[in-house]
Amino acid sequence: MKSIHFTLLASLLLVSFAADAQQGRGARKQALQERLQSADTDQDGYISRAEADASLPKLAEHFDRIDADRDDRISREELRAAASELAGRRRGGQR
């Protein structure tokens, strides 16, 4: 069950932030960055639990899993680690 939820989260992070599924990787990355910047209402470079709750519901659902250092905020590095973990699972045939 955790894998299914994590897959949904990663899919959201990697794919659904894109305005158009046929955009190139750079455009998808830019769209993701813009969505995260918009969610970061205090502009501190992190997504807090409150910010996730307010505008990124799927991220909020998996907040504790992504917040590796348990500081109640998610950094870019923690998002990258979550995405890398998902990519590794996909390459390994796990979902």
PDB file of N, CA and C in Angstrom, residues 18-74:
ATOM      1  N   ALA A  18       3.350  19.254 -14.924  1.00  0.00           N
ATOM      2  CA  ALA A  18       3.522  19.766 -16.281  1.00  0.00           C
ATOM      3  C   ALA A  18       2.199  20.249 -16.842  1.00  0.00           C
ATOM      4  N   ALA A  19       2.210  21.387 -17.461  1.00  0.00           N
ATOM      5  CA  ALA A  19       0.981  21.919 -18.058  1.00  0.00           C
ATOM      6  C   ALA A  19       0.542  21.079 -19.251  1.00  0.00           C
ATOM      7  N   ASP A  20       1.481  20.504 -19.950  1.00  0.00           N
ATOM      8  CA  ASP A  20       1.169  19.707 -21.129  1.00  0.00           C
ATOM      9  C   ASP A  20       2.074  18.486 -21.122  1.00  0.00           C
ATOM     10  N   ALA A  21       1.490  17.296 -21.203  1.00  0.00           N
ATOM     11  CA  ALA A  21       2.261  16.063 -21.113  1.00  0.00           C
ATOM     12  C   ALA A  21       3.311  15.948 -22.215  1.00  0.00           C
ATOM     13  N   GLN A  22       3.172  16.703 -23.266  1.00  0.00           N
ATOM     14  CA  GLN A  22       4.115  16.591 -24.375  1.00  0.00           C
ATOM     15  C   GLN A  22       5.226  17.649 -24.307  1.00  0.00           C
ATOM     16  N   GLN A  23       5.244  18.435 -23.258  1.00  0.00           N
ATOM     17  CA  GLN A  23       6.317  19.406 -23.100  1.00  0.00           C
ATOM     18  C   GLN A  23       7.629  18.668 -22.888  1.00  0.00           C
ATOM     19  N   GLY A  24       8.709  19.297 -23.222  1.00  0.00           N
ATOM     20  CA  GLY A  24      10.023  18.699 -23.005  1.00  0.00           C
ATOM     21  C   GLY A  24      10.378  18.670 -21.529  1.00  0.00           C
ATOM     22  N   ARG A  25      11.444  17.957 -21.214  1.00  0.00           N
ATOM     23  CA  ARG A  25      11.880  17.822 -19.829  1.00  0.00           C
ATOM     24  C   ARG A  25      12.129  19.179 -19.179  1.00  0.00           C
ATOM     25  N   GLY A  26      12.747  20.067 -19.892  1.00  0.00           N
ATOM     26  CA  GLY A  26      13.029  21.397 -19.345  1.00  0.00           C
ATOM     27  C   GLY A  26      11.767  22.154 -18.993  1.00  0.00           C
ATOM     28  N   ALA A  27      10.760  22.062 -19.829  1.00  0.00           N
ATOM     29  CA  ALA A  27       9.501  22.749 -19.563  1.00  0.00           C
ATOM     30  C   ALA A  27       8.786  22.128 -18.361  1.00  0.00           C
ATOM     31  N   ARG A  28       8.843  20.805 -18.249  1.00  0.00           N
ATOM     32  CA  ARG A  28       8.228  20.145 -17.091  1.00  0.00           C
ATOM     33  C   ARG A  28       8.947  20.531 -15.809  1.00  0.00           C
ATOM     34  N   LYS A  29      10.265  20.570 -15.878  1.00  0.00           N
ATOM     35  CA  LYS A  29      11.056  20.955 -14.705  1.00  0.00           C
ATOM     36  C   LYS A  29      10.730  22.389 -14.300  1.00  0.00           C
ATOM     37  N   GLN A  30      10.620  23.268 -15.276  1.00  0.00           N
ATOM     38  CA  GLN A  30      10.281  24.665 -15.005  1.00  0.00           C
ATOM     39  C   GLN A  30       8.893  24.765 -14.377  1.00  0.00           C
ATOM     40  N   ALA A  31       7.932  24.015 -14.898  1.00  0.00           N
ATOM     41  CA  ALA A  31       6.575  24.037 -14.348  1.00  0.00           C
ATOM     42  C   ALA A  31       6.571  23.548 -12.899  1.00  0.00           C
ATOM     43  N   LEU A  32       7.337  22.514 -12.616  1.00  0.00           N
ATOM     44  CA  LEU A  32       7.442  21.995 -11.254  1.00  0.00           C
ATOM     45  C   LEU A  32       8.060  23.043 -10.333  1.00  0.00           C
ATOM     46  N   GLN A  33       9.130  23.663 -10.765  1.00  0.00           N
ATOM     47  CA  GLN A  33       9.787  24.679  -9.952  1.00  0.00           C
ATOM     48  C   GLN A  33       8.841  25.846  -9.664  1.00  0.00           C
ATOM     49  N   GLU A  34       8.078  26.247 -10.658  1.00  0.00           N
ATOM     50  CA  GLU A  34       7.132  27.339 -10.466  1.00  0.00           C
ATOM     51  C   GLU A  34       6.038  26.956  -9.471  1.00  0.00           C
ATOM     52  N   ARG A  35       5.568  25.734  -9.562  1.00  0.00           N
ATOM     53  CA  ARG A  35       4.520  25.272  -8.632  1.00  0.00           C
ATOM     54  C   ARG A  35       5.059  25.219  -7.201  1.00  0.00           C
ATOM     55  N   LEU A  36       6.275  24.736  -7.038  1.00  0.00           N
ATOM     56  CA  LEU A  36       6.876  24.687  -5.710  1.00  0.00           C
ATOM     57  C   LEU A  36       7.148  26.094  -5.171  1.00  0.00           C
ATOM     58  N   GLN A  37       7.635  26.991  -6.018  1.00  0.00           N
ATOM     59  CA  GLN A  37       7.882  28.364  -5.584  1.00  0.00           C
ATOM     60  C   GLN A  37       6.588  29.044  -5.174  1.00  0.00           C
ATOM     61  N   SER A  38       5.540  28.787  -5.914  1.00  0.00           N
ATOM     62  CA  SER A  38       4.237  29.356  -5.578  1.00  0.00           C
ATOM     63  C   SER A  38       3.730  28.829  -4.244  1.00  0.00           C
ATOM     64  N   ALA A  39       3.961  27.561  -3.978  1.00  0.00           N
ATOM     65  CA  ALA A  39       3.532  26.946  -2.719  1.00  0.00           C
ATOM     66  C   ALA A  39       4.345  27.469  -1.540  1.00  0.00           C
ATOM     67  N   ASP A  40       5.586  27.852  -1.775  1.00  0.00           N
ATOM     68  CA  ASP A  40       6.483  28.345  -0.726  1.00  0.00           C
ATOM     69  C   ASP A  40       6.133  29.803  -0.416  1.00  0.00           C
ATOM     70  N   THR A  41       5.025  29.999   0.276  1.00  0.00           N
ATOM     71  CA  THR A  41       4.490  31.350   0.474  1.00  0.00           C
ATOM     72  C   THR A  41       5.390  32.251   1.303  1.00  0.00           C
ATOM     73  N   ASP A  42       6.197  31.704   2.193  1.00  0.00           N
ATOM     74  CA  ASP A  42       7.103  32.552   2.975  1.00  0.00           C
ATOM     75  C   ASP A  42       8.469  32.715   2.304  1.00  0.00           C
ATOM     76  N   GLN A  43       8.631  32.081   1.145  1.00  0.00           N
ATOM     77  CA  GLN A  43       9.846  32.213   0.327  1.00  0.00           C
ATOM     78  C   GLN A  43      11.128  31.884   1.085  1.00  0.00           C
ATOM     79  N   ASP A  44      11.070  30.838   1.928  1.00  0.00           N
ATOM     80  CA  ASP A  44      12.261  30.428   2.670  1.00  0.00           C
ATOM     81  C   ASP A  44      13.026  29.297   1.988  1.00  0.00           C
ATOM     82  N   GLY A  45      12.520  28.828   0.845  1.00  0.00           N
ATOM     83  CA  GLY A  45      13.202  27.763   0.111  1.00  0.00           C
ATOM     84  C   GLY A  45      12.787  26.363   0.523  1.00  0.00           C
ATOM     85  N   TYR A  46      11.826  26.249   1.415  1.00  0.00           N
ATOM     86  CA  TYR A  46      11.322  24.962   1.887  1.00  0.00           C
ATOM     87  C   TYR A  46       9.798  24.935   1.763  1.00  0.00           C
ATOM     88  N   ILE A  47       9.254  23.729   1.709  1.00  0.00           N
ATOM     89  CA  ILE A  47       7.808  23.554   1.764  1.00  0.00           C
ATOM     90  C   ILE A  47       7.482  23.057   3.168  1.00  0.00           C
ATOM     91  N   SER A  48       6.792  23.893   3.919  1.00  0.00           N
ATOM     92  CA  SER A  48       6.381  23.504   5.267  1.00  0.00           C
ATOM     93  C   SER A  48       5.135  22.625   5.177  1.00  0.00           C
ATOM     94  N   ARG A  49       4.804  21.999   6.270  1.00  0.00           N
ATOM     95  CA  ARG A  49       3.593  21.182   6.313  1.00  0.00           C
ATOM     96  C   ARG A  49       2.363  22.042   5.992  1.00  0.00           C
ATOM     97  N   ALA A  50       2.301  23.242   6.556  1.00  0.00           N
ATOM     98  CA  ALA A  50       1.162  24.131   6.305  1.00  0.00           C
ATOM     99  C   ALA A  50       1.087  24.528   4.832  1.00  0.00           C
ATOM    100  N   GLU A  51       2.235  24.802   4.217  1.00  0.00           N
ATOM    101  CA  GLU A  51       2.246  25.168   2.792  1.00  0.00           C
ATOM    102  C   GLU A  51       1.810  23.990   1.936  1.00  0.00           C
ATOM    103  N   ALA A  52       2.268  22.801   2.274  1.00  0.00           N
ATOM    104  CA  ALA A  52       1.848  21.610   1.535  1.00  0.00           C
ATOM    105  C   ALA A  52       0.346  21.384   1.697  1.00  0.00           C
ATOM    106  N   ASP A  53      -0.139  21.506   2.924  1.00  0.00           N
ATOM    107  CA  ASP A  53      -1.569  21.339   3.172  1.00  0.00           C
ATOM    108  C   ASP A  53      -2.392  22.322   2.365  1.00  0.00           C
ATOM    109  N   ALA A  54      -1.894  23.553   2.236  1.00  0.00           N
ATOM    110  CA  ALA A  54      -2.637  24.612   1.563  1.00  0.00           C
ATOM    111  C   ALA A  54      -2.684  24.469   0.047  1.00  0.00           C
ATOM    112  N   SER A  55      -1.611  23.960  -0.561  1.00  0.00           N
ATOM    113  CA  SER A  55      -1.598  23.993  -2.026  1.00  0.00           C
ATOM    114  C   SER A  55      -1.045  22.751  -2.721  1.00  0.00           C
ATOM    115  N   LEU A  56      -0.523  21.807  -1.986  1.00  0.00           N
ATOM    116  CA  LEU A  56       0.033  20.594  -2.586  1.00  0.00           C
ATOM    117  C   LEU A  56      -0.496  19.377  -1.828  1.00  0.00           C
ATOM    118  N   PRO A  57      -1.770  19.047  -2.010  1.00  0.00           N
ATOM    119  CA  PRO A  57      -2.385  17.991  -1.192  1.00  0.00           C
ATOM    120  C   PRO A  57      -1.722  16.621  -1.313  1.00  0.00           C
ATOM    121  N   LYS A  58      -1.262  16.244  -2.472  1.00  0.00           N
ATOM    122  CA  LYS A  58      -0.598  14.939  -2.607  1.00  0.00           C
ATOM    123  C   LYS A  58       0.738  14.936  -1.888  1.00  0.00           C
ATOM    124  N   LEU A  59       1.454  16.032  -1.957  1.00  0.00           N
ATOM    125  CA  LEU A  59       2.701  16.149  -1.218  1.00  0.00           C
ATOM    126  C   LEU A  59       2.409  16.096   0.281  1.00  0.00           C
ATOM    127  N   ALA A  60       1.356  16.775   0.697  1.00  0.00           N
ATOM    128  CA  ALA A  60       0.973  16.778   2.109  1.00  0.00           C
ATOM    129  C   ALA A  60       0.660  15.367   2.607  1.00  0.00           C
ATOM    130  N   GLU A  61       0.032  14.569   1.761  1.00  0.00           N
ATOM    131  CA  GLU A  61      -0.295  13.183   2.132  1.00  0.00           C
ATOM    132  C   GLU A  61       0.938  12.372   2.498  1.00  0.00           C
ATOM    133  N   HIS A  62       2.054  12.665   1.853  1.00  0.00           N
ATOM    134  CA  HIS A  62       3.282  11.887   2.020  1.00  0.00           C
ATOM    135  C   HIS A  62       4.385  12.698   2.690  1.00  0.00           C
ATOM    136  N   PHE A  63       3.985  13.754   3.346  1.00  0.00           N
ATOM    137  CA  PHE A  63       4.940  14.688   3.923  1.00  0.00           C
ATOM    138  C   PHE A  63       5.948  13.996   4.835  1.00  0.00           C
ATOM    139  N   ASP A  64       5.467  13.177   5.748  1.00  0.00           N
ATOM    140  CA  ASP A  64       6.363  12.535   6.717  1.00  0.00           C
ATOM    141  C   ASP A  64       7.370  11.607   6.053  1.00  0.00           C
ATOM    142  N   ARG A  65       6.981  10.963   4.990  1.00  0.00           N
ATOM    143  CA  ARG A  65       7.895  10.068   4.288  1.00  0.00           C
ATOM    144  C   ARG A  65       9.008  10.834   3.568  1.00  0.00           C
ATOM    145  N   ILE A  66       8.667  11.989   3.032  1.00  0.00           N
ATOM    146  CA  ILE A  66       9.635  12.783   2.276  1.00  0.00           C
ATOM    147  C   ILE A  66      10.539  13.589   3.205  1.00  0.00           C
ATOM    148  N   ASP A  67      10.011  14.049   4.334  1.00  0.00           N
ATOM    149  CA  ASP A  67      10.762  14.876   5.276  1.00  0.00           C
ATOM    150  C   ASP A  67      11.764  14.006   6.041  1.00  0.00           C
ATOM    151  N   ALA A  68      12.852  13.676   5.389  1.00  0.00           N
ATOM    152  CA  ALA A  68      13.829  12.711   5.919  1.00  0.00           C
ATOM    153  C   ALA A  68      14.472  13.159   7.227  1.00  0.00           C
ATOM    154  N   ASP A  69      14.732  14.433   7.381  1.00  0.00           N
ATOM    155  CA  ASP A  69      15.396  14.901   8.604  1.00  0.00           C
ATOM    156  C   ASP A  69      14.410  15.318   9.695  1.00  0.00           C
ATOM    157  N   ARG A  70      13.141  15.130   9.430  1.00  0.00           N
ATOM    158  CA  ARG A  70      12.074  15.375  10.411  1.00  0.00           C
ATOM    159  C   ARG A  70      12.096  16.787  10.990  1.00  0.00           C
ATOM    160  N   ASP A  71      12.400  17.780  10.133  1.00  0.00           N
ATOM    161  CA  ASP A  71      12.406  19.163  10.603  1.00  0.00           C
ATOM    162  C   ASP A  71      11.106  19.899  10.275  1.00  0.00           C
ATOM    163  N   ASP A  72      10.104  19.147   9.831  1.00  0.00           N
ATOM    164  CA  ASP A  72       8.772  19.653   9.506  1.00  0.00           C
ATOM    165  C   ASP A  72       8.776  20.617   8.327  1.00  0.00           C
ATOM    166  N   ARG A  73       9.720  20.388   7.427  1.00  0.00           N
ATOM    167  CA  ARG A  73       9.774  21.123   6.166  1.00  0.00           C
ATOM    168  C   ARG A  73      10.496  20.243   5.156  1.00  0.00           C
ATOM    169  N   ILE A  74      10.165  20.437   3.898  1.00  0.00           N
ATOM    170  CA  ILE A  74      10.753  19.624   2.830  1.00  0.00           C
ATOM    171  C   ILE A  74      11.657  20.505   1.982  1.00  0.00           C
TER     172      ILE A  74
END
